[in-house]
Amino acid sequence: MDECAENTDTCDVDAICQNTASSYRCMCKPGYKGNGHRCSDIDECDSDYNGGCVHECINIPGNYRCTCYDGFMLAEDGHNCFDVNECEVNNGGCQHVCINTMGSYECLCKDGFFLSDNQHTCIHRSEGGMNCMNKAHGCQHICIETPKAGAACECRPGFELAKNKRDCLLTCNHGNGGCHHMCDDTDDGPMCACHQNYMLHSDDKACIDNVGRQRGEKRVADASQERRLTAIEIPEPNATSLSDVDKRATRRLLMETCAINNGGCDRTCKDTSTGVHCSCPAGFTLQADGKTCKGEVKCHNCVIAMLF
């Protein structure tokens, strides 16, 4: 009897059923752990390695995915993150000059102009009066008129006002502090660090690998790891270890699963030792391709063949 094909096995829904000579085995699918009869998701993000993600790791059933902070985009390896040059699109929204920075950008004005409170448009500098309109106040970011002090300085989100009450200091809350991977706020400003397997560039911001180039473009991440399967074998007479042929067949099974496009089946899909097993409901017949179900529906004196 093939318990896997007959759906009489006790394998977990997240396991693969493998038929044997006199019984069957259950193995948890990649991304799951357990004895095959009960499988639970592996949280790849719950480790110091962070799933190999240089920014953020999000665990999903049977797998995980990496995401990047604002101002960065995910590299082709799915793990590393690269800076987005906002100035390449519509000049970053800046009226005059756009300067790209790691994880962010800033707008500057030409001589005779100063940056408005929206940090994008430029205002012509007036010659008279010590107020916010002529930029003589010296505020690096935002100037606010006050009844008592005359002019007071504020900073954009992600910056802190310096001790001189005019300049603004960058923090990790803005563009990841200009850091490629990890950022830590210190008294001297953001301090950058890199994910394991990377090293800090001489600019103290970018992260490179041992050959001196940023990783991720058109490379397969070294962080990709093989998942291990945990199997339990139901005792059978004179049971022996799997042969090399069985092992190769098992490895092929891991590439085909009902979790992906229903295994190609029209109707019911079941993971078995020989791959996915398709079946059809009553009144339908499984076709020669092993995937398609065909049935007959009678209407009065005619028979209409329906291919589903």
Tab-separated table of C-alpha atoms in Angstrom:
chain	number	residue	atom	x	y	z
A	1	MET	CA	0.000	0.000	0.000
A	2	ASP	CA	1.216	3.523	-0.842
A	3	GLU	CA	-0.001	5.492	2.187
A	4	CYS	CA	1.297	8.724	0.670
A	5	ALA	CA	-0.765	8.348	-2.495
A	6	GLU	CA	-3.825	7.112	-0.596
A	7	ASN	CA	-3.660	10.061	1.840
A	8	THR	CA	-3.637	7.676	4.799
A	9	ASP	CA	-0.303	8.905	6.160
A	10	THR	CA	0.062	10.970	9.331
A	11	CYS	CA	2.599	13.454	7.969
A	12	ASP	CA	2.277	17.112	8.918
A	13	VAL	CA	0.847	19.486	6.293
A	14	ASP	CA	4.317	21.073	6.150
A	15	ALA	CA	6.047	17.740	5.626
A	16	ILE	CA	6.862	15.467	2.684
A	17	CYS	CA	5.596	11.898	2.695
A	18	GLN	CA	8.005	9.288	1.315
A	19	ASN	CA	6.696	5.811	0.612
A	20	THR	CA	8.907	2.825	1.497
A	21	ALA	CA	8.700	-0.900	0.817
A	22	SER	CA	6.452	-1.665	3.767
A	23	SER	CA	5.642	1.702	5.306
A	24	TYR	CA	6.461	5.402	4.787
A	25	ARG	CA	8.569	8.251	6.167
A	26	CYS	CA	7.708	11.862	7.005
A	27	MET	CA	10.195	14.704	6.511
A	28	CYS	CA	9.659	18.389	7.334
A	29	LYS	CA	9.900	20.682	4.339
A	30	PRO	CA	12.788	23.157	4.013
A	31	GLY	CA	12.280	26.048	6.418
A	32	TYR	CA	10.530	23.857	8.992
A	33	LYS	CA	11.753	21.709	11.881
A	34	GLY	CA	10.263	18.715	13.654
A	35	ASN	CA	9.884	14.955	13.392
A	36	GLY	CA	7.878	14.968	10.163
A	37	HIS	CA	4.587	14.252	11.896
A	38	ARG	CA	4.673	17.662	13.529
A	39	CYS	CA	6.594	20.515	11.898
A	40	SER	CA	7.062	24.133	12.964
A	41	ASP	CA	8.477	27.134	11.147
A	42	ILE	CA	12.153	28.047	11.574
A	43	ASP	CA	12.627	31.749	12.358
A	44	GLU	CA	15.744	32.513	10.320
A	45	CYS	CA	15.691	36.120	11.559
A	46	ASP	CA	15.993	35.090	15.221
A	47	SER	CA	19.790	34.926	15.312
A	48	ASP	CA	22.848	37.160	15.456
A	49	TYR	CA	23.229	36.516	11.726
A	50	ASN	CA	19.835	38.209	11.091
A	51	GLY	CA	19.140	35.799	8.227
A	52	GLY	CA	22.057	37.342	6.326
A	53	CYS	CA	20.099	40.619	5.936
A	54	VAL	CA	22.222	43.751	6.351
A	55	HIS	CA	19.208	45.885	7.390
A	56	GLU	CA	15.920	44.254	8.356
A	57	CYS	CA	14.867	40.584	8.295
A	58	ILE	CA	11.184	39.540	8.118
A	59	ASN	CA	10.288	35.938	8.895
A	60	ILE	CA	7.548	34.270	6.816
A	61	PRO	CA	6.246	30.675	6.957
A	62	GLY	CA	8.975	28.375	5.655
A	63	ASN	CA	11.218	31.225	4.587
A	64	TYR	CA	12.235	34.845	5.216
A	65	ARG	CA	12.903	38.056	3.287
A	66	CYS	CA	15.143	41.087	3.696
A	67	THR	CA	14.077	44.720	3.485
A	68	CYS	CA	16.051	47.981	3.498
A	69	TYR	CA	15.747	51.267	5.366
A	70	ASP	CA	14.310	54.345	3.660
A	71	GLY	CA	16.779	55.729	1.129
A	72	PHE	CA	18.132	52.278	0.247
A	73	MET	CA	17.125	49.553	-2.208
A	74	LEU	CA	17.528	45.785	-1.995
A	75	ALA	CA	20.427	44.339	-4.011
A	76	GLU	CA	20.027	41.439	-6.442
A	77	ASP	CA	21.338	38.975	-3.849
A	78	GLY	CA	18.243	39.733	-1.740
A	79	HIS	CA	20.347	40.481	1.355
A	80	ASN	CA	22.545	43.536	0.819
A	81	CYS	CA	21.229	47.131	0.483
A	82	PHE	CA	22.413	49.950	-1.777
A	83	ASP	CA	21.934	53.692	-1.572
A	84	VAL	CA	19.214	55.261	-3.735
A	85	ASN	CA	20.325	58.408	-5.555
A	86	GLU	CA	17.236	60.596	-5.066
A	87	CYS	CA	18.847	63.401	-7.094
A	88	GLU	CA	18.522	61.355	-10.291
A	89	VAL	CA	14.719	61.797	-10.293
A	90	ASN	CA	13.398	65.369	-10.681
A	91	ASN	CA	16.566	66.723	-8.988
A	92	GLY	CA	15.249	65.288	-5.706
A	93	GLY	CA	12.573	67.998	-5.707
A	94	CYS	CA	15.277	70.639	-5.045
A	95	GLN	CA	14.790	74.012	-6.727
A	96	HIS	CA	18.524	74.663	-7.177
A	97	VAL	CA	21.143	72.054	-6.210
A	98	CYS	CA	20.613	68.438	-5.052
A	99	ILE	CA	23.404	66.606	-3.176
A	100	ASN	CA	23.043	62.836	-2.751
A	101	THR	CA	24.219	61.316	0.539
A	102	MET	CA	24.271	57.746	1.839
A	103	GLY	CA	20.639	56.897	2.591
A	104	SER	CA	19.339	60.404	1.944
A	105	TYR	CA	19.950	63.715	0.120
A	106	GLU	CA	19.932	67.465	0.760
A	107	CYS	CA	19.094	70.615	-1.199
A	108	LEU	CA	21.362	73.667	-1.480
A	109	CYS	CA	20.789	77.127	-2.908
A	110	LYS	CA	22.872	79.285	-5.205
A	111	ASP	CA	24.595	82.459	-3.977
A	112	GLY	CA	22.128	85.161	-2.997
A	113	PHE	CA	19.460	82.635	-1.942
A	114	PHE	CA	18.750	80.623	1.196
A	115	LEU	CA	16.776	77.445	1.772
A	116	SER	CA	13.160	77.810	2.887
A	117	ASP	CA	11.582	75.848	5.726
A	118	ASN	CA	10.441	73.115	3.324
A	119	GLN	CA	14.129	72.414	2.643
A	120	HIS	CA	13.575	72.304	-1.122
A	121	THR	CA	12.746	75.754	-2.469
A	122	CYS	CA	15.086	78.753	-2.354
A	123	ILE	CA	14.295	82.336	-1.251
A	124	HIS	CA	16.141	85.448	-2.385
A	125	ARG	CA	18.190	86.893	0.451
A	126	SER	CA	17.145	90.379	1.623
A	127	GLU	CA	19.789	92.967	2.491
A	128	GLY	CA	18.082	94.596	5.454
A	129	GLY	CA	17.081	93.469	8.924
A	130	MET	CA	18.405	90.799	11.288
A	131	ASN	CA	15.634	88.267	10.823
A	132	CYS	CA	14.903	84.913	9.250
A	133	MET	CA	14.314	86.410	5.821
A	134	ASN	CA	17.940	87.424	5.208
A	135	LYS	CA	19.608	84.302	6.606
A	136	ALA	CA	21.851	86.402	8.821
A	137	HIS	CA	20.613	84.363	11.781
A	138	GLY	CA	22.983	81.553	10.762
A	139	CYS	CA	20.535	78.656	11.236
A	140	GLN	CA	21.698	75.620	9.308
A	141	HIS	CA	18.175	74.248	8.751
A	142	ILE	CA	15.077	76.124	9.946
A	143	CYS	CA	14.731	79.637	11.344
A	144	ILE	CA	11.697	80.623	13.438
A	145	GLU	CA	10.754	84.178	14.369
A	146	THR	CA	10.193	84.512	18.128
A	147	PRO	CA	8.856	87.538	20.082
A	148	LYS	CA	11.695	87.548	22.637
A	149	ALA	CA	14.787	86.060	20.982
A	150	GLY	CA	14.142	87.468	17.529
A	151	ALA	CA	15.203	84.302	15.673
A	152	ALA	CA	15.555	80.711	16.850
A	153	CYS	CA	16.910	77.702	15.026
A	154	GLU	CA	15.351	74.264	14.594
A	155	CYS	CA	16.486	71.154	12.762
A	156	ARG	CA	14.832	68.819	10.288
A	157	PRO	CA	13.587	65.418	11.546
A	158	GLY	CA	16.483	63.068	12.154
A	159	PHE	CA	18.849	65.896	13.230
A	160	GLU	CA	19.670	67.426	16.617
A	161	LEU	CA	20.444	71.056	17.375
A	162	ALA	CA	24.126	71.574	18.203
A	163	LYS	CA	25.379	73.331	21.344
A	164	ASN	CA	25.834	76.586	19.405
A	165	LYS	CA	22.043	76.564	18.799
A	166	ARG	CA	22.594	77.115	15.075
A	167	ASP	CA	24.101	74.019	13.500
A	168	CYS	CA	22.301	70.675	13.133
A	169	LEU	CA	23.914	67.320	13.875
A	170	LEU	CA	23.001	64.208	11.892
A	171	THR	CA	21.604	61.187	13.792
A	172	CYS	CA	20.867	57.590	12.858
A	173	ASN	CA	17.187	58.524	12.440
A	174	HIS	CA	17.923	60.314	9.171
A	175	GLY	CA	19.145	58.251	6.225
A	176	ASN	CA	20.541	55.648	8.634
A	177	GLY	CA	23.065	58.297	9.713
A	178	GLY	CA	24.780	58.050	6.341
A	179	CYS	CA	25.803	54.470	7.167
A	180	HIS	CA	25.599	51.673	4.619
A	181	HIS	CA	24.651	48.906	7.097
A	182	MET	CA	24.433	49.610	10.858
A	183	CYS	CA	24.377	52.948	12.688
A	184	ASP	CA	24.952	53.838	16.351
A	185	ASP	CA	24.455	57.359	17.778
A	186	THR	CA	27.420	58.634	19.821
A	187	ASP	CA	28.405	61.995	21.336
A	188	ASP	CA	30.521	62.620	18.236
A	189	GLY	CA	27.721	61.757	15.835
A	190	PRO	CA	26.702	58.537	14.020
A	191	MET	CA	29.199	55.665	14.113
A	192	CYS	CA	28.912	53.134	11.291
A	193	ALA	CA	29.473	49.371	11.453
A	194	CYS	CA	29.045	46.495	9.008
A	195	HIS	CA	27.217	43.195	8.966
A	196	GLN	CA	29.413	40.125	9.413
A	197	ASN	CA	31.386	39.097	6.310
A	198	TYR	CA	31.772	42.799	5.429
A	199	MET	CA	34.350	45.403	6.422
A	200	LEU	CA	34.107	49.185	6.805
A	201	HIS	CA	35.418	51.248	3.895
A	202	SER	CA	38.001	53.981	4.480
A	203	ASP	CA	35.177	56.549	4.241
A	204	ASP	CA	33.807	55.054	7.529
A	205	LYS	CA	30.363	54.717	5.927
A	206	ALA	CA	30.242	52.146	3.103
A	207	CYS	CA	30.656	48.399	3.653
A	208	ILE	CA	32.774	46.223	1.337
A	209	ASP	CA	33.808	42.595	1.179
A	210	ASN	CA	37.341	41.243	1.343
A	211	VAL	CA	38.034	41.992	-2.321
A	212	GLY	CA	37.219	45.660	-1.810
A	213	ARG	CA	33.882	46.031	-3.591
A	214	GLN	CA	30.317	46.408	-2.453
A	215	ARG	CA	28.542	43.091	-2.635
A	216	GLY	CA	25.145	42.165	-3.988
A	217	GLU	CA	25.010	43.065	-7.668
A	218	LYS	CA	24.698	39.946	-9.834
A	219	ARG	CA	26.127	37.762	-7.061
A	220	VAL	CA	24.566	34.992	-5.058
A	221	ALA	CA	24.744	35.898	-1.392
A	222	ASP	CA	27.185	33.876	0.696
A	223	ALA	CA	24.560	34.167	3.408
A	224	SER	CA	22.318	31.622	1.672
A	225	GLN	CA	22.433	28.489	3.767
A	226	GLU	CA	21.325	24.930	3.150
A	227	ARG	CA	18.347	23.908	5.188
A	228	ARG	CA	18.408	20.574	6.977
A	229	LEU	CA	15.534	18.129	7.000
A	230	THR	CA	14.575	16.199	10.087
A	231	ALA	CA	13.028	12.825	9.313
A	232	ILE	CA	11.429	10.110	11.371
A	233	GLU	CA	11.214	6.565	10.064
A	234	ILE	CA	8.309	4.320	10.976
A	235	PRO	CA	9.867	0.950	11.913
A	236	GLU	CA	9.751	-1.703	9.254
A	237	PRO	CA	11.239	-5.205	9.013
A	238	ASN	CA	14.968	-5.227	8.190
A	239	ALA	CA	14.976	-1.456	7.661
A	240	THR	CA	18.241	-0.173	6.252
A	241	SER	CA	19.591	3.291	5.496
A	242	LEU	CA	18.560	5.041	2.328
A	243	SER	CA	20.593	4.171	-0.744
A	244	ASP	CA	22.357	6.825	-2.798
A	245	VAL	CA	19.565	6.550	-5.365
A	246	ASP	CA	16.971	7.185	-2.634
A	247	LYS	CA	18.943	10.181	-1.396
A	248	ARG	CA	19.130	11.684	-4.860
A	249	ALA	CA	15.420	11.123	-5.326
A	250	THR	CA	14.743	12.805	-1.975
A	251	ARG	CA	16.762	15.840	-2.994
A	252	ARG	CA	14.708	16.081	-6.195
A	253	LEU	CA	11.535	15.957	-4.122
A	254	LEU	CA	12.536	19.091	-2.246
A	255	MET	CA	12.437	20.992	-5.530
A	256	GLU	CA	8.780	20.007	-6.188
A	257	THR	CA	6.038	20.802	-3.700
A	258	CYS	CA	2.305	21.480	-3.550
A	259	ALA	CA	3.152	24.800	-1.884
A	260	ILE	CA	4.210	26.174	-5.273
A	261	ASN	CA	1.409	26.626	-7.838
A	262	ASN	CA	-0.480	23.685	-6.270
A	263	GLY	CA	2.215	21.390	-7.705
A	264	GLY	CA	0.734	21.971	-11.184
A	265	CYS	CA	-2.368	19.926	-10.256
A	266	ASP	CA	-5.818	20.869	-11.519
A	267	ARG	CA	-7.523	19.868	-8.280
A	268	THR	CA	-6.087	18.046	-5.249
A	269	CYS	CA	-2.300	18.001	-4.669
A	270	LYS	CA	-0.420	15.766	-2.196
A	271	ASP	CA	3.326	15.803	-1.437
A	272	THR	CA	4.665	12.218	-1.711
A	273	SER	CA	8.005	10.449	-1.939
A	274	THR	CA	7.801	10.473	-5.744
A	275	GLY	CA	7.022	14.177	-5.904
A	276	VAL	CA	3.594	15.749	-6.017
A	277	HIS	CA	0.598	13.426	-6.488
A	278	CYS	CA	-2.485	14.853	-8.209
A	279	SER	CA	-5.988	13.464	-7.760
A	280	CYS	CA	-9.483	14.323	-8.972
A	281	PRO	CA	-12.923	14.450	-7.323
A	282	ALA	CA	-15.668	11.939	-8.034
A	283	GLY	CA	-16.902	12.069	-11.609
A	284	PHE	CA	-13.556	13.202	-12.986
A	285	THR	CA	-10.635	11.218	-14.401
A	286	LEU	CA	-6.932	12.033	-14.074
A	287	GLN	CA	-5.436	12.418	-17.557
A	288	ALA	CA	-2.198	10.981	-18.941
A	289	ASP	CA	-0.234	14.113	-17.948
A	290	GLY	CA	-0.879	13.250	-14.296
A	291	LYS	CA	-2.100	16.823	-13.650
A	292	THR	CA	-5.339	17.488	-15.538
A	293	CYS	CA	-8.825	16.358	-14.453
A	294	LYS	CA	-11.472	15.614	-17.078
A	295	GLY	CA	-15.138	14.915	-16.368
A	296	GLU	CA	-18.426	14.385	-18.169
A	297	VAL	CA	-21.591	16.368	-17.425
A	298	LYS	CA	-24.836	15.018	-18.980
A	299	CYS	CA	-27.439	17.447	-20.294
A	300	HIS	CA	-30.652	15.925	-21.630
A	301	ASN	CA	-29.560	13.648	-24.537
A	302	CYS	CA	-26.092	15.105	-25.000
A	303	VAL	CA	-22.751	14.594	-23.264
A	304	ILE	CA	-20.430	17.578	-22.934
A	305	ALA	CA	-16.802	16.787	-22.114
A	306	MET	CA	-15.452	19.351	-19.746
A	307	LEU	CA	-11.732	19.853	-19.290
A	308	PHE	CA	-10.834	21.554	-16.059
